[in-house]
Coordinates of C-alpha atoms and ligand atoms in Angstrom, one line a residue:
M1 CA -19.0 5.5 -15.3
D2 CA -15.3 5.8 -16.4
S3 CA -12.6 7.5 -14.4
E4 CA -10.2 7.8 -16.3
Q5 CA -12.2 10.3 -18.4
T6 CA -12.2 12.9 -15.2
I7 CA -8.1 12.5 -15.3
S8 CA -6.6 15.1 -16.0
N9 CA -3.1 14.1 -18.4
E10 CA -0.9 15.8 -16.0
A11 CA -1.1 12.9 -13.7
I12 CA -0.5 10.2 -16.0
I13 CA 3.2 9.1 -15.3
P14 CA 4.9 7.9 -18.6
L15 CA 6.9 5.2 -18.6
T16 CA 10.6 6.0 -19.4
T17 CA 13.4 3.8 -19.6
S18 CA 15.7 5.5 -17.5
G19 CA 13.3 3.3 -15.2
S20 CA 13.5 1.5 -12.3
L21 CA 14.5 -2.3 -12.5
S22 CA 10.5 -3.4 -11.5
Q23 CA 9.5 -0.7 -14.7
A24 CA 11.5 -2.6 -16.9
A25 CA 10.5 -6.3 -15.6
N26 CA 6.9 -5.0 -15.8
G27 CA 5.5 -1.8 -17.6
V28 CA 3.2 0.2 -15.6
E29 CA -0.1 -1.0 -17.7
D30 CA -3.0 1.8 -18.6
E31 CA -5.8 0.4 -16.5
V32 CA -6.3 2.9 -13.3
I33 CA -6.7 0.5 -10.1
I34 CA -6.7 3.5 -7.7
S35 CA -7.9 7.1 -8.2
A36 CA -8.3 9.9 -5.6
I37 CA -9.8 13.5 -7.2
K38 CA -8.9 16.5 -4.4
V39 CA -9.6 14.4 -1.7
N40 CA -9.4 16.3 1.4
K41 CA -9.6 14.8 4.6
Y42 CA -10.3 17.0 8.5
F43 CA -10.3 15.2 11.8
G44 CA -12.2 17.6 13.4
D45 CA -11.1 21.4 12.4
K46 CA -7.6 19.5 12.0
H47 CA -7.1 19.6 8.1
V48 CA -4.6 16.4 7.4
L49 CA -5.4 15.8 3.6
R50 CA -5.4 18.8 1.6
D51 CA -6.8 18.7 -2.3
V52 CA -5.1 15.7 -2.8
D53 CA -4.6 13.7 -6.2
F54 CA -2.9 10.2 -6.4
E55 CA -3.8 7.8 -9.5
V56 CA -2.4 4.0 -9.4
R57 CA -2.0 2.2 -12.2
K58 CA -1.9 -1.4 -12.5
K59 CA 1.2 -2.9 -12.2
E60 CA 2.5 0.5 -10.8
V61 CA 4.7 0.5 -7.5
V62 CA 4.2 3.7 -5.9
A63 CA 6.2 5.0 -2.4
L64 CA 4.9 7.3 -0.2
I65 CA 7.2 9.0 2.0
G66 CA 7.5 11.9 3.9
P67 CA 7.4 13.4 7.3
S68 CA 5.4 12.2 10.5
G69 CA 2.1 13.0 10.4
S70 CA 2.1 14.1 6.9
G71 CA -0.9 12.3 6.6
K72 CA 1.0 9.1 4.9
S73 CA -1.6 6.7 6.8
T74 CA -5.2 8.8 6.3
L75 CA -4.8 8.8 2.5
L76 CA -3.7 4.5 2.5
R77 CA -7.1 4.3 5.3
C78 CA -9.2 6.6 2.5
F79 CA -8.5 4.3 -0.2
N80 CA -10.3 1.2 1.6
G81 CA -12.4 3.4 4.0
L82 CA -11.1 2.2 7.2
E83 CA -10.7 6.7 7.4
K84 CA -13.8 8.7 5.7
H85 CA -12.7 11.2 3.4
T86 CA -14.7 14.6 4.1
S87 CA -14.7 16.0 0.3
G88 CA -13.2 14.8 -3.4
E89 CA -13.6 10.9 -4.9
I90 CA -12.1 8.1 -4.5
Y91 CA -12.3 5.5 -7.2
I92 CA -11.5 1.4 -6.8
H93 CA -10.7 0.2 -10.3
G94 CA -13.5 2.7 -11.2
H95 CA -16.0 2.3 -8.4
L96 CA -17.1 5.1 -6.3
L97 CA -15.6 5.0 -3.0
D98 CA -18.6 7.0 -1.6
P99 CA -17.8 7.8 2.0
R100 CA -21.1 7.8 3.2
F101 CA -21.2 4.0 2.2
S102 CA -22.1 1.7 5.2
V103 CA -19.5 -1.3 6.2
K104 CA -21.7 -3.3 3.8
Q105 CA -21.4 -1.9 0.9
L106 CA -18.0 -1.2 1.1
S107 CA -17.1 -5.0 1.1
P108 CA -16.9 -5.3 -2.3
I109 CA -14.5 -2.2 -2.9
R110 CA -12.6 -3.4 0.4
S111 CA -11.7 -6.6 -1.3
E112 CA -10.1 -5.4 -4.0
L113 CA -7.4 -3.9 -1.9
G114 CA -5.3 -5.9 0.4
M115 CA -3.9 -3.8 3.3
V116 CA -0.6 -4.4 5.2
F117 CA -0.3 -3.0 8.9
Q118 CA 2.9 -1.7 10.5
N119 CA 1.9 -4.2 13.7
F120 CA 0.7 -7.1 11.9
N121 CA -2.6 -7.6 12.8
L122 CA -2.8 -11.8 12.8
F123 CA -5.6 -13.1 14.5
P124 CA -3.7 -14.4 17.8
H125 CA -7.0 -17.7 18.1
M126 CA -6.0 -18.9 14.8
T127 CA -3.1 -20.3 13.0
V128 CA -1.1 -19.1 10.6
I129 CA -3.1 -21.0 7.7
Q130 CA -6.4 -19.8 9.5
N131 CA -5.3 -16.8 9.2
V132 CA -4.6 -16.7 5.6
I133 CA -7.5 -18.6 4.1
E134 CA -10.2 -16.5 6.8
A135 CA -10.9 -14.1 4.1
P136 CA -11.3 -16.3 1.4
L137 CA -13.7 -18.5 3.2
L138 CA -16.4 -15.8 5.0
V139 CA -16.0 -13.5 2.2
R140 CA -15.3 -15.1 -1.2
K141 CA -17.2 -18.4 -0.2
M142 CA -14.6 -20.0 -1.6
P143 CA -14.6 -23.7 -0.8
K144 CA -12.7 -25.2 2.2
D145 CA -9.8 -27.3 0.2
Q146 CA -10.0 -24.4 -2.9
A147 CA -9.1 -21.8 0.1
M148 CA -6.6 -24.7 1.9
A149 CA -4.6 -24.6 -1.4
L150 CA -4.3 -21.7 -2.2
G151 CA -3.4 -20.3 1.6
E152 CA -0.7 -23.3 0.9
K153 CA 0.4 -21.7 -2.0
L154 CA 0.5 -18.5 -0.3
L155 CA 2.7 -19.9 2.2
A156 CA 4.8 -21.0 0.1
K157 CA 5.4 -17.8 -1.5
V158 CA 6.5 -15.8 1.5
G159 CA 8.6 -18.5 2.7
L160 CA 6.5 -20.1 5.5
S161 CA 5.2 -23.6 4.7
E162 CA 6.7 -25.3 7.9
K163 CA 4.8 -22.8 10.2
R164 CA 1.3 -23.3 9.0
D165 CA -0.3 -24.7 11.8
V166 CA 1.9 -22.3 14.4
Y167 CA -0.1 -19.9 16.2
P168 CA 1.0 -16.0 15.2
S169 CA 2.9 -15.8 19.2
R170 CA 5.4 -18.8 18.1
L171 CA 6.5 -16.5 15.4
S172 CA 9.2 -13.6 15.1
G173 CA 8.5 -10.5 14.0
G174 CA 9.1 -10.8 10.2
Q175 CA 7.4 -14.0 10.0
K176 CA 4.6 -12.2 11.2
Q177 CA 4.4 -9.6 8.3
R178 CA 5.1 -12.3 6.1
V179 CA 2.1 -14.2 6.6
A180 CA -0.1 -10.8 7.1
I181 CA 1.0 -10.1 3.4
A182 CA 0.4 -14.0 2.6
R183 CA -3.0 -13.4 3.8
A184 CA -3.7 -10.2 1.8
L185 CA -2.7 -12.1 -1.1
A186 CA -5.3 -14.5 -0.4
M187 CA -8.1 -12.2 -1.3
Q188 CA -6.8 -11.7 -4.8
P189 CA -6.7 -8.0 -4.5
R190 CA -6.2 -5.8 -7.4
A191 CA -3.7 -3.7 -5.0
L192 CA -1.6 -4.1 -2.0
L193 CA -1.0 -1.1 0.4
F194 CA 1.3 -1.4 2.9
D195 CA 1.8 1.4 5.7
E196 CA 5.1 0.5 6.8
P197 CA 5.3 -2.5 7.0
T198 CA 8.6 -2.7 8.2
S199 CA 8.9 -0.2 11.2
A200 CA 8.0 -2.0 14.1
L201 CA 10.5 -5.0 12.7
D202 CA 13.7 -5.3 14.3
P203 CA 16.6 -4.2 11.8
E204 CA 17.7 -8.1 10.9
L205 CA 14.2 -9.3 10.1
V206 CA 13.7 -6.2 7.8
G207 CA 15.1 -7.6 5.1
E208 CA 13.0 -10.8 4.7
V209 CA 10.2 -8.8 4.3
L210 CA 11.7 -6.4 1.7
K211 CA 13.0 -9.0 -0.3
V212 CA 8.8 -10.5 -0.5
M213 CA 7.8 -7.5 -1.4
R214 CA 10.6 -6.9 -4.0
D215 CA 9.0 -10.3 -5.5
L216 CA 5.4 -9.2 -5.7
A217 CA 7.0 -6.2 -7.2
Y218 CA 8.9 -7.7 -9.9
E219 CA 6.1 -10.0 -10.3
G220 CA 3.6 -7.1 -11.6
S221 CA 1.7 -6.5 -8.4
T222 CA 0.2 -3.2 -7.8
M223 CA 1.4 -1.9 -4.7
V224 CA 1.3 1.6 -2.4
V225 CA 3.4 1.5 0.0
V226 CA 4.3 4.0 2.4
T227 CA 8.1 3.4 4.4
H228 CA 10.6 5.1 5.5
E229 CA 12.8 2.2 3.7
M230 CA 14.5 5.2 1.0
Q231 CA 16.3 2.2 -0.6
F232 CA 13.2 0.2 -1.3
A233 CA 11.6 3.4 -2.4
R234 CA 14.8 4.5 -5.0
N235 CA 15.4 0.8 -6.1
V236 CA 12.0 -0.9 -6.3
S237 CA 9.0 1.7 -6.3
D238 CA 8.4 3.1 -9.8
R239 CA 7.4 6.3 -8.9
V240 CA 8.0 8.1 -5.2
V241 CA 5.2 10.6 -3.6
F242 CA 6.1 12.6 -1.3
I243 CA 3.4 14.3 0.9
S244 CA 4.1 17.1 3.8
D245 CA 1.2 18.9 5.6
G246 CA -1.3 16.7 4.0
T247 CA 0.2 18.0 0.5
I248 CA 1.6 16.3 -2.4
V249 CA 4.7 18.5 -2.7
E250 CA 6.7 16.3 -5.3
Q251 CA 5.8 13.3 -7.3
G252 CA 8.1 11.4 -10.0
D253 CA 11.2 9.1 -11.0
P254 CA 12.2 7.7 -7.9
Q255 CA 16.4 8.4 -9.5
E256 CA 15.4 11.4 -10.3
L257 CA 13.3 12.5 -7.3
F258 CA 16.1 11.4 -4.7
K259 CA 18.8 12.9 -7.1
Q260 CA 17.6 16.0 -8.1
P261 CA 14.2 17.1 -5.7
K262 CA 13.0 20.4 -6.7
H263 CA 11.3 21.5 -4.2
E264 CA 12.8 22.3 -0.8
R265 CA 10.8 20.4 1.2
T266 CA 11.6 17.3 -0.5
K267 CA 15.3 17.9 -0.2
L268 CA 15.2 19.0 3.6
F269 CA 13.1 15.8 4.2
L270 CA 15.6 13.5 1.9
E271 CA 18.8 15.0 3.9
R272 CA 17.3 14.3 7.2
V273 CA 16.6 10.9 6.5
L274 CA 19.3 9.8 4.0
S275 CA 21.5 11.1 6.7
T276 CA 20.0 9.5 9.6
M277 CA 20.8 6.1 7.5
A278 CA 24.4 7.2 6.6
Ligands
ATP1 N1 -8.3 9.7 14.3 C1 -7.9 10.2 14.2 N2 -8.0 11.6 14.6 C2 -7.8 13.3 15.2 N3 -6.1 13.3 14.2 C3 -6.0 11.8 13.3 C4 -6.2 10.5 13.6 N4 -5.5 10.2 12.9 C5 -4.6 10.6 13.0 N5 -4.4 12.2 13.3 C6 -3.6 13.3 12.8 O1 -3.6 13.1 11.4 C7 -2.3 13.8 11.1 C8 -1.9 12.7 10.0 O2 -2.0 12.1 10.8 P1 -1.2 10.0 10.0 O3 -1.0 9.3 10.8 O4 -2.2 10.4 8.5 O5 0.2 10.7 9.3 P2 1.3 10.5 8.7 O6 2.1 10.3 7.9 O7 0.9 8.4 8.7 O8 2.6 10.0 10.3 P3 4.0 8.7 10.6 O9 4.6 8.5 9.8 O10 3.7 9.3 12.2 O11 2.8 7.7 10.3 C9 -2.0 13.9 12.3 O12 -1.6 15.2 11.9 C10 -2.3 12.9 13.0 O13 -2.3 13.8 14.4
MG2 MG1 1.4 6.5 9.4

């Protein structure tokens, strides 16, 4: 099965020399990691995703922005089967994600994607290192010493080596979120999905999490980031996607989209969020 054949060329975002730093450092590759074709989602009779076409390529960093209730979380959750889409097709690295799949059938597809939530979702009864190595041990059946070595490497990466043996309750929100990122990385996923990873944090803790995310982006991680952090969207992402009422209204180069939005809805949204940042 080759999902790339089913995608129109219009969906392919050209690389431009005027792109963001992330593009300059790590060229987006052709390999398609996530592909959604005409995806619809209903909750009861509420139509929350409407014919969404969405594609993420290897090493691409996509910022998903839009008003509250527009369907950002739902779209992200459909990508790893946490929500079942009603119609349309989703492929993760070429593998069809059928909404009728059982949890067991979903498992190998899910492990291709690491998810970071607003509220961290760490296991409270496990230490930091245990949180990080749980999935590699259980899902990947990685030998314990190898998992420990990986866990230590990832904790060093997010700057938390000294916290390896403490429980999450002893961590600040920013530290918890960095552990959650290390935990997502431990499965060596093809892409990382972030759902407002800094929204639950005190303002002074936002920077440390964004820094880790920025480093990941510059290293060439493939990322989809639902965020209200417009600086991150503008300066770090390769592409910004604006979604409103379950529809992708506009997407493109971050600098261009922020400077010159083509659609009135995008313009109004940006004016509103940027004015609250000023
Ligand atoms: N489990 C559910 N059952 C019913 N309706 C839901 C459910 N989850 C989400 N919705 C509805 O679907 C719509 C999209 O919700 P979603 O959480 O995806 O929005 P969002 O863009 O992530 O918003 P926010 O910025 O507030 O997080 C909303 O109208 C929401 O009320
Ligand atoms: Mg949401």
